JSON list of C-alpha atoms in Angstrom, two decimals:
[
{"chain": "A", "resi": 12, "resn": "MET", "atom": "CA", "xyz": [16.24, -9.30, -8.17]},
{"chain": "A", "resi": 13, "resn": "SER", "atom": "CA", "xyz": [17.64, -5.80, -8.12]},
{"chain": "A", "resi": 14, "resn": "GLU", "atom": "CA", "xyz": [18.43, -4.00, -4.91]},
{"chain": "A", "resi": 15, "resn": "ARG", "atom": "CA", "xyz": [16.54, -0.76, -4.40]},
{"chain": "A", "resi": 16, "resn": "SER", "atom": "CA", "xyz": [17.54, 1.83, -1.86]},
{"chain": "A", "resi": 17, "resn": "THR", "atom": "CA", "xyz": [15.31, 2.57, 1.10]},
{"chain": "A", "resi": 18, "resn": "LYS", "atom": "CA", "xyz": [14.47, 5.93, -0.45]},
{"chain": "A", "resi": 19, "resn": "LEU", "atom": "CA", "xyz": [13.37, 4.31, -3.72]},
{"chain": "A", "resi": 20, "resn": "LEU", "atom": "CA", "xyz": [11.28, 1.73, -1.87]},
{"chain": "A", "resi": 21, "resn": "LEU", "atom": "CA", "xyz": [9.55, 4.51, 0.07]},
{"chain": "A", "resi": 22, "resn": "GLU", "atom": "CA", "xyz": [8.93, 6.35, -3.19]},
{"chain": "A", "resi": 23, "resn": "ASP", "atom": "CA", "xyz": [7.47, 3.15, -4.69]},
{"chain": "A", "resi": 24, "resn": "ILE", "atom": "CA", "xyz": [5.06, 2.99, -1.75]},
{"chain": "A", "resi": 25, "resn": "SER", "atom": "CA", "xyz": [4.13, 6.64, -2.14]},
{"chain": "A", "resi": 26, "resn": "VAL", "atom": "CA", "xyz": [3.51, 6.31, -5.88]},
{"chain": "A", "resi": 27, "resn": "ALA", "atom": "CA", "xyz": [1.38, 3.20, -5.37]},
{"chain": "A", "resi": 28, "resn": "ILE", "atom": "CA", "xyz": [-0.71, 4.99, -2.74]},
{"chain": "A", "resi": 29, "resn": "GLN", "atom": "CA", "xyz": [-1.22, 7.98, -5.04]},
{"chain": "A", "resi": 30, "resn": "THR", "atom": "CA", "xyz": [-2.17, 5.64, -7.88]},
{"chain": "A", "resi": 31, "resn": "ILE", "atom": "CA", "xyz": [-4.82, 3.95, -5.73]},
{"chain": "A", "resi": 32, "resn": "PHE", "atom": "CA", "xyz": [-6.22, 7.36, -4.80]},
{"chain": "A", "resi": 33, "resn": "GLN", "atom": "CA", "xyz": [-6.31, 8.39, -8.47]},
{"chain": "A", "resi": 34, "resn": "PHE", "atom": "CA", "xyz": [-8.01, 5.16, -9.56]},
{"chain": "A", "resi": 35, "resn": "THR", "atom": "CA", "xyz": [-10.72, 5.47, -6.91]},
{"chain": "A", "resi": 36, "resn": "GLU", "atom": "CA", "xyz": [-11.25, 9.23, -6.90]},
{"chain": "A", "resi": 37, "resn": "GLY", "atom": "CA", "xyz": [-14.96, 10.03, -7.03]},
{"chain": "A", "resi": 38, "resn": "TYR", "atom": "CA", "xyz": [-15.93, 6.40, -6.58]},
{"chain": "A", "resi": 39, "resn": "SER", "atom": "CA", "xyz": [-18.49, 5.03, -4.19]},
{"chain": "A", "resi": 40, "resn": "PHE", "atom": "CA", "xyz": [-18.15, 1.50, -2.88]},
{"chain": "A", "resi": 41, "resn": "GLU", "atom": "CA", "xyz": [-20.73, 0.40, -5.44]},
{"chain": "A", "resi": 42, "resn": "ASN", "atom": "CA", "xyz": [-18.66, 1.91, -8.28]},
{"chain": "A", "resi": 43, "resn": "PHE", "atom": "CA", "xyz": [-15.55, 0.22, -6.97]},
{"chain": "A", "resi": 44, "resn": "GLU", "atom": "CA", "xyz": [-17.21, -3.15, -6.50]},
{"chain": "A", "resi": 45, "resn": "SER", "atom": "CA", "xyz": [-18.65, -3.19, -10.01]},
{"chain": "A", "resi": 46, "resn": "ASP", "atom": "CA", "xyz": [-15.43, -2.07, -11.75]},
{"chain": "A", "resi": 47, "resn": "LEU", "atom": "CA", "xyz": [-13.23, -5.14, -12.25]},
{"chain": "A", "resi": 48, "resn": "LYS", "atom": "CA", "xyz": [-10.40, -3.21, -13.91]},
{"chain": "A", "resi": 49, "resn": "THR", "atom": "CA", "xyz": [-10.14, -0.72, -11.07]},
{"chain": "A", "resi": 50, "resn": "ARG", "atom": "CA", "xyz": [-10.33, -3.41, -8.40]},
{"chain": "A", "resi": 51, "resn": "GLN", "atom": "CA", "xyz": [-7.56, -5.40, -10.04]},
{"chain": "A", "resi": 52, "resn": "ALA", "atom": "CA", "xyz": [-5.42, -2.28, -10.53]},
{"chain": "A", "resi": 53, "resn": "VAL", "atom": "CA", "xyz": [-5.90, -1.36, -6.88]},
{"chain": "A", "resi": 54, "resn": "GLU", "atom": "CA", "xyz": [-5.00, -4.88, -5.78]},
{"chain": "A", "resi": 55, "resn": "ARG", "atom": "CA", "xyz": [-1.82, -4.69, -7.87]},
{"chain": "A", "resi": 56, "resn": "ASN", "atom": "CA", "xyz": [-0.82, -1.44, -6.20]},
{"chain": "A", "resi": 57, "resn": "PHE", "atom": "CA", "xyz": [-1.44, -2.93, -2.75]},
{"chain": "A", "resi": 58, "resn": "GLU", "atom": "CA", "xyz": [0.84, -5.78, -3.83]},
{"chain": "A", "resi": 59, "resn": "ILE", "atom": "CA", "xyz": [3.52, -3.22, -4.77]},
{"chain": "A", "resi": 60, "resn": "ILE", "atom": "CA", "xyz": [3.15, -1.50, -1.40]},
{"chain": "A", "resi": 61, "resn": "GLY", "atom": "CA", "xyz": [3.49, -4.80, 0.45]},
{"chain": "A", "resi": 62, "resn": "GLU", "atom": "CA", "xyz": [6.45, -5.95, -1.61]},
{"chain": "A", "resi": 63, "resn": "ALA", "atom": "CA", "xyz": [8.27, -2.66, -1.08]},
{"chain": "A", "resi": 64, "resn": "VAL", "atom": "CA", "xyz": [7.60, -2.91, 2.67]},
{"chain": "A", "resi": 65, "resn": "ALA", "atom": "CA", "xyz": [8.97, -6.47, 2.70]},
{"chain": "A", "resi": 66, "resn": "ARG", "atom": "CA", "xyz": [12.20, -5.23, 1.10]},
{"chain": "A", "resi": 67, "resn": "LEU", "atom": "CA", "xyz": [12.76, -2.37, 3.54]},
{"chain": "A", "resi": 68, "resn": "PRO", "atom": "CA", "xyz": [15.63, -3.05, 5.97]},
{"chain": "A", "resi": 69, "resn": "GLN", "atom": "CA", "xyz": [14.44, -4.26, 9.37]},
{"chain": "A", "resi": 70, "resn": "GLU", "atom": "CA", "xyz": [16.60, -1.60, 11.05]},
{"chain": "A", "resi": 71, "resn": "PHE", "atom": "CA", "xyz": [14.68, 1.08, 9.17]},
{"chain": "A", "resi": 72, "resn": "LYS", "atom": "CA", "xyz": [11.33, -0.41, 10.18]},
{"chain": "A", "resi": 73, "resn": "ASP", "atom": "CA", "xyz": [12.48, -0.61, 13.78]},
{"chain": "A", "resi": 74, "resn": "LEU", "atom": "CA", "xyz": [13.24, 3.13, 13.68]},
{"chain": "A", "resi": 75, "resn": "ASN", "atom": "CA", "xyz": [9.68, 3.83, 12.47]},
{"chain": "A", "resi": 76, "resn": "PRO", "atom": "CA", "xyz": [7.46, 1.70, 14.73]},
{"chain": "A", "resi": 77, "resn": "ASN", "atom": "CA", "xyz": [4.44, 3.97, 14.26]},
{"chain": "A", "resi": 78, "resn": "ILE", "atom": "CA", "xyz": [3.90, 2.41, 10.83]},
{"chain": "A", "resi": 79, "resn": "GLU", "atom": "CA", "xyz": [2.31, -1.04, 10.90]},
{"chain": "A", "resi": 80, "resn": "TRP", "atom": "CA", "xyz": [4.85, -2.69, 8.62]},
{"chain": "A", "resi": 81, "resn": "ARG", "atom": "CA", "xyz": [3.81, -6.25, 9.43]},
{"chain": "A", "resi": 82, "resn": "VAL", "atom": "CA", "xyz": [0.12, -5.53, 8.83]},
{"chain": "A", "resi": 83, "resn": "ILE", "atom": "CA", "xyz": [0.95, -4.00, 5.45]},
{"chain": "A", "resi": 84, "resn": "LYS", "atom": "CA", "xyz": [3.04, -7.00, 4.41]},
{"chain": "A", "resi": 85, "resn": "ASP", "atom": "CA", "xyz": [0.37, -9.41, 5.66]},
{"chain": "A", "resi": 86, "resn": "PHE", "atom": "CA", "xyz": [-2.28, -7.55, 3.63]},
{"chain": "A", "resi": 87, "resn": "ARG", "atom": "CA", "xyz": [-0.15, -8.01, 0.51]},
{"chain": "A", "resi": 88, "resn": "ASN", "atom": "CA", "xyz": [0.18, -11.72, 1.27]},
{"chain": "A", "resi": 89, "resn": "PHE", "atom": "CA", "xyz": [-3.58, -12.01, 1.74]},
{"chain": "A", "resi": 90, "resn": "ILE", "atom": "CA", "xyz": [-4.22, -10.42, -1.67]},
{"chain": "A", "resi": 91, "resn": "ILE", "atom": "CA", "xyz": [-1.61, -12.60, -3.40]},
{"chain": "A", "resi": 92, "resn": "HIS", "atom": "CA", "xyz": [-2.48, -15.94, -1.82]},
{"chain": "A", "resi": 93, "resn": "ASP", "atom": "CA", "xyz": [-6.23, -15.55, -1.32]},
{"chain": "A", "resi": 94, "resn": "TYR", "atom": "CA", "xyz": [-6.85, -13.74, -4.60]},
{"chain": "A", "resi": 95, "resn": "PHE", "atom": "CA", "xyz": [-10.10, -15.64, -5.17]},
{"chain": "A", "resi": 96, "resn": "GLY", "atom": "CA", "xyz": [-11.53, -14.58, -1.84]},
{"chain": "A", "resi": 97, "resn": "VAL", "atom": "CA", "xyz": [-10.50, -10.95, -1.53]},
{"chain": "A", "resi": 98, "resn": "ASN", "atom": "CA", "xyz": [-13.33, -9.08, 0.13]},
{"chain": "A", "resi": 99, "resn": "HIS", "atom": "CA", "xyz": [-14.10, -5.91, -1.81]},
{"chain": "A", "resi": 100, "resn": "GLN", "atom": "CA", "xyz": [-15.42, -4.17, 1.29]},
{"chain": "A", "resi": 101, "resn": "ILE", "atom": "CA", "xyz": [-12.12, -4.77, 3.10]},
{"chain": "A", "resi": 102, "resn": "LEU", "atom": "CA", "xyz": [-10.21, -3.32, 0.15]},
{"chain": "A", "resi": 103, "resn": "TRP", "atom": "CA", "xyz": [-12.51, -0.30, 0.04]},
{"chain": "A", "resi": 104, "resn": "ASP", "atom": "CA", "xyz": [-12.35, 0.29, 3.79]},
{"chain": "A", "resi": 105, "resn": "THR", "atom": "CA", "xyz": [-8.56, 0.07, 3.66]},
{"chain": "A", "resi": 106, "resn": "ILE", "atom": "CA", "xyz": [-8.47, 2.70, 0.91]},
{"chain": "A", "resi": 107, "resn": "GLN", "atom": "CA", "xyz": [-10.83, 5.00, 2.78]},
{"chain": "A", "resi": 108, "resn": "LEU", "atom": "CA", "xyz": [-9.72, 4.48, 6.38]},
{"chain": "A", "resi": 109, "resn": "ARG", "atom": "CA", "xyz": [-6.11, 3.26, 6.46]},
{"chain": "A", "resi": 110, "resn": "LEU", "atom": "CA", "xyz": [-4.41, 4.51, 3.30]},
{"chain": "A", "resi": 111, "resn": "PRO", "atom": "CA", "xyz": [-4.65, 8.25, 4.06]},
{"chain": "A", "resi": 112, "resn": "GLU", "atom": "CA", "xyz": [-2.77, 7.74, 7.34]},
{"chain": "A", "resi": 113, "resn": "LEU", "atom": "CA", "xyz": [-0.13, 5.56, 5.67]},
{"chain": "A", "resi": 114, "resn": "ASN", "atom": "CA", "xyz": [0.23, 8.19, 2.96]},
{"chain": "A", "resi": 115, "resn": "LEU", "atom": "CA", "xyz": [0.97, 10.87, 5.56]},
{"chain": "A", "resi": 116, "resn": "ASP", "atom": "CA", "xyz": [3.37, 8.63, 7.47]},
{"chain": "A", "resi": 117, "resn": "ILE", "atom": "CA", "xyz": [5.33, 7.73, 4.34]},
{"chain": "A", "resi": 118, "resn": "LYS", "atom": "CA", "xyz": [5.51, 11.38, 3.27]},
{"chain": "A", "resi": 119, "resn": "LYS", "atom": "CA", "xyz": [6.86, 12.34, 6.71]},
{"chain": "A", "resi": 120, "resn": "VAL", "atom": "CA", "xyz": [9.55, 9.68, 6.53]},
{"chain": "A", "resi": 121, "resn": "ILE", "atom": "CA", "xyz": [10.56, 10.70, 2.99]},
{"chain": "A", "resi": 122, "resn": "ASP", "atom": "CA", "xyz": [10.63, 14.38, 3.95]},
{"chain": "A", "resi": 123, "resn": "SER", "atom": "CA", "xyz": [12.74, 13.66, 7.04]},
{"chain": "A", "resi": 124, "resn": "ASN", "atom": "CA", "xyz": [15.53, 12.10, 4.95]},
{"chain": "A", "resi": 125, "resn": "HIS", "atom": "CA", "xyz": [16.21, 9.66, 7.81]},
{"chain": "A", "resi": 126, "resn": "PHE", "atom": "CA", "xyz": [16.74, 6.44, 5.91]}
]
């Protein structure tokens, strides 16, 4: 397993978020639910986000308590381990309601250069 810097891990998170937004742009929940390829691609990018979060140094996470690091990692674990029972509505709601805020928070951290 290669070591990635905190900056690269944050960029991985940012790219995965942008990819999810691109894959779901213009979609309704019904479009998303009926599109297996998009759902699986979105799940993969949530896995990337969670894995990158898991690899961030704890000291860094402690300095940025406004971001729900544990929730993000737990969401990744849910997708990985309960893959057969992933609720599409939960995925969709996360994209619509939680991901925009995470996107802004990650951008702020990257722009601050405090890592």
